[in-house]
Tab-separated table of C-alpha atoms in Angstrom:
chain	number	residue	atom	x	y	z
A	312	MET	CA	64.300	17.371	84.238
A	313	ILE	CA	62.848	13.745	83.960
A	314	ASP	CA	62.887	13.859	88.027
A	315	LYS	CA	61.015	17.229	88.090
A	316	LEU	CA	58.556	16.011	85.652
A	317	GLU	CA	57.920	13.018	87.671
A	318	PHE	CA	57.277	15.194	90.677
A	319	LEU	CA	54.693	17.120	88.764
A	320	ILE	CA	53.058	13.919	87.534
A	321	THR	CA	52.879	12.427	91.232
A	322	VAL	CA	51.700	15.804	92.811
A	323	ALA	CA	49.026	16.004	90.254
A	324	SER	CA	47.843	12.571	91.055
A	325	GLU	CA	47.989	12.472	94.663
A	326	LYS	CA	46.666	16.209	95.132
A	327	SER	CA	49.282	16.403	98.047
A	328	PHE	CA	52.698	17.470	98.349
A	329	SER	CA	53.446	15.358	101.338
A	330	ARG	CA	52.251	12.118	99.821
A	331	ALA	CA	53.756	12.893	96.469
A	332	ALA	CA	57.045	13.241	98.251
A	333	GLU	CA	56.690	9.916	100.014
A	334	LEU	CA	55.877	8.293	96.791
A	335	CYS	CA	58.755	9.798	95.052
A	336	GLY	CA	61.139	8.774	97.760
A	337	VAL	CA	62.350	12.642	98.649
A	338	THR	CA	61.447	15.217	101.287
A	339	GLN	CA	58.678	17.679	100.813
A	340	PRO	CA	61.326	20.482	100.508
A	341	THR	CA	62.901	18.775	97.680
A	342	LEU	CA	59.791	18.207	95.912
A	343	SER	CA	58.668	21.681	96.166
A	344	ALA	CA	61.937	22.846	94.982
A	345	GLY	CA	61.998	20.748	92.201
A	346	ILE	CA	58.823	21.795	90.780
A	347	LYS	CA	59.672	25.327	91.384
A	348	GLN	CA	62.692	24.901	89.311
A	349	LEU	CA	60.625	23.378	86.644
A	350	GLU	CA	58.263	26.386	86.818
A	351	ASP	CA	61.355	28.823	86.565
A	352	SER	CA	62.892	26.815	83.507
A	353	LEU	CA	59.639	27.138	81.600
A	354	GLY	CA	58.592	30.542	82.899
A	355	VAL	CA	55.144	29.706	84.128
A	356	LEU	CA	53.505	28.750	87.077
A	357	LEU	CA	52.308	25.370	87.156
A	358	VAL	CA	50.592	24.558	90.640
A	359	ASN	CA	48.075	26.841	92.546
A	360	ARG	CA	49.438	26.392	95.943
A	361	SER	CA	50.158	27.918	99.404
A	362	SER	CA	50.872	25.643	102.155
A	363	ARG	CA	48.837	22.927	100.337
A	364	PHE	CA	48.129	21.834	96.909
A	365	HIS	CA	45.143	23.628	95.223
A	366	GLY	CA	45.360	22.113	91.835
A	367	LEU	CA	47.258	22.891	88.519
A	368	THR	CA	47.169	26.221	86.612
A	369	ALA	CA	45.901	25.946	82.854
A	370	GLU	CA	49.522	26.058	81.858
A	371	GLY	CA	50.237	23.325	84.541
A	372	GLU	CA	47.623	21.042	82.854
A	373	ARG	CA	49.126	21.384	79.433
A	374	VAL	CA	52.617	20.660	80.970
A	375	LEU	CA	51.363	17.706	82.602
A	376	GLU	CA	50.346	16.138	79.412
A	377	TRP	CA	53.711	16.573	77.864
A	378	ALA	CA	55.279	15.343	80.959
A	379	LYS	CA	53.408	11.882	80.925
A	380	ARG	CA	54.545	11.619	77.188
A	381	ILE	CA	58.252	12.543	78.334
A	382	VAL	CA	58.426	10.184	81.313
A	383	GLY	CA	56.753	7.429	79.648
A	384	ASP	CA	59.330	7.700	76.820
A	385	ALA	CA	62.058	7.865	79.030
A	386	ARG	CA	60.913	4.691	81.071
A	387	ALA	CA	60.459	2.861	77.735
A	388	MET	CA	63.996	3.768	76.819
A	389	ARG	CA	65.727	2.737	79.897
A	390	GLN	CA	63.733	-0.624	79.851
A	391	GLU	CA	64.632	-1.229	76.162
A	392	VAL	CA	68.235	-0.508	76.993
A	393	ARG	CA	68.403	-2.852	79.995
A	394	THR	CA	66.495	-5.506	78.056
A	395	LEU	CA	69.172	-5.323	75.389
A	396	ARG	CA	71.653	-5.898	78.036
A	397	GLU	CA	70.206	-8.316	80.476
A	398	GLY	CA	67.109	-9.811	78.384
A	399	LEU	CA	63.566	-9.165	79.804
A	400	CYS	CA	63.221	-8.549	83.319
A	401	GLY	CA	61.861	-6.076	86.138
A	402	GLN	CA	58.403	-5.721	87.361
A	403	LEU	CA	55.310	-5.768	85.431
A	404	LYS	CA	52.459	-3.858	87.101
A	405	ILE	CA	48.941	-4.723	85.939
A	406	ALA	CA	45.530	-3.491	87.363
A	407	VAL	CA	42.433	-5.706	87.062
A	408	ILE	CA	38.839	-5.141	87.595
A	409	PRO	CA	37.677	-7.494	90.401
A	410	THR	CA	35.298	-9.565	88.018
A	411	ALA	CA	38.284	-10.212	85.784
A	412	GLU	CA	40.601	-11.526	88.443
A	413	GLY	CA	39.903	-15.226	87.353
A	414	ILE	CA	41.435	-14.912	83.893
A	415	VAL	CA	44.986	-13.096	85.235
A	416	SER	CA	46.551	-16.506	85.767
A	417	ALA	CA	45.954	-17.445	82.023
A	418	LEU	CA	48.333	-14.373	81.010
A	419	THR	CA	50.912	-14.178	83.703
A	420	THR	CA	51.705	-18.095	83.898
A	421	PRO	CA	52.604	-18.570	80.153
A	422	TYR	CA	54.445	-15.272	80.306
A	423	ARG	CA	56.440	-16.270	83.486
A	424	GLU	CA	57.485	-19.593	81.639
A	425	LYS	CA	58.862	-17.628	78.887
A	426	HIS	CA	60.448	-14.802	80.679
A	427	PRO	CA	61.338	-16.040	84.272
A	428	HIS	CA	63.194	-13.025	85.370
A	429	VAL	CA	60.030	-10.886	85.279
A	430	ARG	CA	58.103	-10.123	88.459
A	431	PHE	CA	54.603	-9.165	88.577
A	432	LYS	CA	52.585	-6.630	90.660
A	433	VAL	CA	48.603	-7.152	90.224
A	434	VAL	CA	46.218	-4.713	91.906
A	435	SER	CA	42.442	-4.906	91.910
A	436	ALA	CA	40.764	-1.504	90.702
A	437	SER	CA	37.441	-0.040	89.272
A	438	SER	CA	37.551	0.107	85.406
A	439	THR	CA	37.683	3.850	86.154
A	440	GLU	CA	40.782	3.654	88.328
A	441	VAL	CA	42.498	1.334	85.791
A	442	LEU	CA	42.230	4.044	83.056
A	443	ALA	CA	43.417	6.791	85.456
A	444	MET	CA	46.582	4.339	86.668
A	445	LEU	CA	47.494	4.005	82.991
A	446	ASP	CA	47.244	7.536	82.268
A	447	ASN	CA	49.332	8.510	85.486
A	448	LEU	CA	52.093	5.819	84.492
A	449	GLU	CA	51.299	4.080	87.652
A	450	ILE	CA	50.629	0.729	85.824
A	451	ASP	CA	52.063	-0.995	82.587
A	452	ALA	CA	48.828	-2.559	81.530
A	453	GLY	CA	45.135	-3.179	82.482
A	454	ILE	CA	42.320	-5.910	82.391
A	455	THR	CA	39.099	-4.216	82.045
A	456	TYR	CA	35.792	-3.801	79.911
A	457	LEU	CA	36.485	-2.990	76.293
A	458	ASP	CA	32.939	-2.110	74.836
A	459	ASN	CA	30.862	-0.461	77.674
A	460	GLU	CA	32.178	2.867	78.731
A	461	PRO	CA	34.749	5.055	76.779
A	462	LEU	CA	38.480	3.999	77.042
A	463	GLY	CA	40.456	6.736	75.471
A	464	ARG	CA	43.640	6.521	73.577
A	465	VAL	CA	44.787	2.952	74.666
A	466	ARG	CA	45.779	-0.127	72.835
A	467	THR	CA	43.352	-3.067	73.308
A	468	VAL	CA	43.256	-6.740	73.056
A	469	PRO	CA	39.952	-8.474	73.403
A	470	LEU	CA	40.242	-11.668	75.730
A	471	CYS	CA	36.864	-12.925	76.327
A	472	SER	CA	33.026	-12.105	76.969
A	473	GLU	CA	31.603	-11.453	80.450
A	474	ARG	CA	28.144	-13.373	81.017
A	475	TYR	CA	26.278	-13.521	84.147
A	476	ARG	CA	25.240	-16.062	86.429
A	477	LEU	CA	22.703	-15.853	89.860
A	478	LEU	CA	24.973	-17.538	92.593
A	479	THR	CA	22.846	-18.570	95.406
A	480	THR	CA	21.993	-21.759	97.282
A	481	ALA	CA	19.310	-24.377	96.789
A	482	GLY	CA	16.287	-23.510	98.815
A	483	ASN	CA	16.810	-19.956	98.611
A	484	PRO	CA	14.315	-17.788	96.305
A	485	LEU	CA	15.034	-18.942	92.496
A	486	GLY	CA	17.825	-21.190	93.838
A	487	ASP	CA	16.057	-24.351	92.475
A	488	ARG	CA	15.755	-22.963	88.799
A	489	ASP	CA	17.551	-23.877	85.656
A	490	LYS	CA	17.659	-20.353	84.585
A	491	VAL	CA	16.094	-17.025	85.637
A	492	THR	CA	15.239	-13.825	83.963
A	493	TRP	CA	16.874	-10.580	84.821
A	494	ALA	CA	13.382	-9.203	86.002
A	495	GLU	CA	13.036	-12.100	88.444
A	496	VAL	CA	16.562	-11.588	89.775
A	497	GLY	CA	15.639	-7.728	90.375
A	498	ARG	CA	12.969	-8.753	92.796
A	499	ILE	CA	15.021	-10.906	95.189
A	500	ASP	CA	17.460	-9.679	97.935
A	501	LEU	CA	20.892	-9.382	96.405
A	502	CYS	CA	24.495	-8.737	97.582
A	503	LEU	CA	26.416	-6.809	95.025
A	504	LEU	CA	29.410	-4.971	94.096
A	505	THR	CA	29.434	-0.815	94.917
A	506	PRO	CA	28.371	1.682	92.478
A	507	ASP	CA	31.867	2.775	91.361
A	508	MET	CA	32.327	-0.631	89.937
A	509	GLN	CA	31.465	-0.839	86.189
A	510	ASN	CA	30.039	-4.500	86.782
A	511	ARG	CA	27.440	-2.804	89.142
A	512	ARG	CA	26.595	-0.275	86.449
A	513	ILE	CA	26.142	-3.238	83.933
A	514	VAL	CA	23.817	-5.037	86.339
A	515	GLU	CA	21.753	-2.211	87.087
A	516	ARG	CA	21.147	-1.422	83.523
A	517	LEU	CA	20.034	-4.944	82.791
A	518	ILE	CA	17.971	-5.213	85.685
A	519	GLY	CA	16.338	-1.874	85.028
A	520	ALA	CA	15.520	-3.127	81.529
A	521	GLY	CA	13.531	-6.031	82.816
A	522	GLY	CA	12.282	-5.242	86.265
A	523	PRO	CA	12.210	-3.024	89.272
A	524	GLU	CA	14.931	-0.517	90.567
A	525	LEU	CA	17.810	-2.223	92.231
A	526	ALA	CA	18.258	-1.958	95.899
A	527	PRO	CA	20.715	-4.608	97.260
A	528	ILE	CA	20.957	-5.389	100.867
A	529	LEU	CA	24.831	-5.507	100.997
A	530	GLU	CA	27.387	-3.695	98.876
A	531	SER	CA	30.998	-4.395	98.868
A	532	ASN	CA	34.011	-3.754	96.594
A	533	SER	CA	35.274	-7.234	97.170
A	534	VAL	CA	33.880	-10.335	95.179
A	535	ILE	CA	35.599	-12.552	98.003
A	536	LEU	CA	33.306	-10.819	100.547
A	537	LEU	CA	30.136	-11.280	98.218
A	538	TYR	CA	31.249	-14.935	97.699
A	539	ASP	CA	31.430	-15.572	101.417
A	540	HIS	CA	28.209	-14.352	102.110
A	541	VAL	CA	26.538	-16.444	99.544
A	542	LYS	CA	28.461	-19.636	100.941
A	543	SER	CA	26.500	-18.737	104.362
A	544	GLY	CA	23.446	-19.982	102.692
A	545	ARG	CA	21.300	-16.928	103.158
A	546	TRP	CA	22.262	-14.536	100.450
A	547	ALA	CA	22.471	-14.326	96.699
A	548	THR	CA	24.875	-12.221	94.231
A	549	ILE	CA	25.463	-11.900	90.636
A	550	LEU	CA	28.969	-12.653	89.212
A	551	PRO	CA	30.368	-13.298	85.765
A	552	GLU	CA	30.138	-16.980	84.753
A	553	LYS	CA	33.885	-17.540	84.577
A	554	LEU	CA	34.520	-15.945	88.010
A	555	ALA	CA	31.657	-18.190	89.707
A	556	LYS	CA	33.383	-21.214	88.049
A	557	THR	CA	36.821	-20.240	89.302
A	558	MET	CA	35.602	-19.506	93.012
A	559	GLY	CA	33.719	-22.648	93.147
A	560	ALA	CA	29.772	-23.601	92.889
A	561	GLU	CA	29.656	-26.918	94.326
A	562	PRO	CA	26.394	-27.976	96.126
A	563	PRO	CA	24.538	-26.511	97.948
A	564	LEU	CA	25.862	-23.517	95.807
A	565	ARG	CA	24.074	-23.076	92.417
A	566	SER	CA	25.410	-20.951	89.581
A	567	ILE	CA	22.222	-20.383	87.525
A	568	PRO	CA	22.313	-18.450	84.071
A	569	ILE	CA	20.411	-15.319	83.710
A	570	VAL	CA	18.594	-14.701	80.565
A	571	GLU	CA	16.134	-12.312	78.991
A	572	PRO	CA	17.897	-10.095	77.872
A	573	GLU	CA	20.799	-12.235	77.002
A	574	ALA	CA	23.912	-10.158	77.777
A	575	GLY	CA	27.740	-10.219	77.294
A	576	TYR	CA	30.295	-7.578	77.610
A	577	GLU	CA	33.957	-7.701	76.237
A	578	ILE	CA	36.806	-8.127	78.683
A	579	GLY	CA	40.295	-7.357	77.472
A	580	LEU	CA	43.822	-6.200	77.913
A	581	VAL	CA	44.552	-2.171	77.716
A	582	ALA	CA	47.768	-0.794	77.383
A	583	PRO	CA	49.391	2.707	76.391
A	584	GLN	CA	49.152	3.760	72.694
A	585	ARG	CA	52.728	4.395	72.530
A	586	ASP	CA	55.343	3.522	69.911
A	587	PRO	CA	57.833	1.979	70.389
A	588	VAL	CA	56.087	-0.226	73.034
A	589	ILE	CA	58.188	-0.746	75.948
A	590	PRO	CA	59.352	-4.589	76.087
A	591	LEU	CA	57.624	-5.809	79.018
A	592	VAL	CA	54.338	-4.712	77.744
A	593	ALA	CA	55.132	-5.790	74.146
A	594	ALA	CA	55.520	-9.290	75.519
A	595	LEU	CA	52.379	-9.083	77.502
A	596	VAL	CA	50.306	-7.929	74.385
A	597	SER	CA	51.706	-10.857	72.569
A	598	GLU	CA	50.760	-13.116	75.195
A	599	ALA	CA	47.297	-11.740	75.480
A	600	LYS	CA	46.867	-11.983	71.632
A	601	ALA	CA	47.907	-15.689	71.595
A	602	LEU	CA	45.514	-16.575	74.530
A	603	ALA	CA	42.799	-14.645	72.791
A	604	GLU	CA	43.442	-16.809	69.482
A	605	SER	CA	43.830	-19.968	71.387
A	606	GLY	CA	40.160	-19.627	72.531
A	607	ALA	CA	41.088	-20.894	76.077
A	608	LEU	CA	38.792	-18.519	77.739
A	609	GLY	CA	35.781	-19.344	75.742
A	610	ASP	CA	33.318	-16.788	74.232
């Protein structure tokens, strides 16, 4: 039954029988037969399909919610039993918004020192993707914004506040200033993250509150690409203060505080709101709380 429920979760997430079968490590006929057996045992149609996936039925949507709970609990049980037998081990999967990538090592490094048999998989994702992956049991935890857009039912640990800098080079527009306003930043050519990123939506609101509508000359979902363009000497971008410091702002680069309005958005750990908490995640939550209490990440 657990395997069949996992088939349903994966099909709903991937919206494709072939991709779901590949991720589940089975053939497509095996996956289809498993879902059919699940439908037969429940006495309802769960998936609208012909030769392709056409979404879940109303009953399928309700079963999907139960499937996520049951599969999540089953995984937690297996991991807790394994931890009792072998100690904390296995792979911890974390999704992180691009602008928070600079703080991940502050969590994973002390975690690894305490639990050397744990491996990590860290992927970059938008804030929306982080929550979707958490809901679909694709990750164990995420690092994202906590106070800007709805999070749903998750456990949270605040870590730091994201404040913003204009990253540019001396000699560029505003490049010789000690501080700049959002209105001024909105009037120069910028390269920014793509609109699907919450950081971009925050920047648009802040610039909209103090100046003209935003029209970047380059968009990317990669902060590395934005930073590389700025290093070429002809571009400017907006980055969180901590990320700009992590990536480096040595001359001729300049990291300039943006003021009026002053802005800070809370970044933190999100994990499933489930009891009991799986051991890998419980240890991560503990590490996040210790990091927050230490003040190592600043405001």
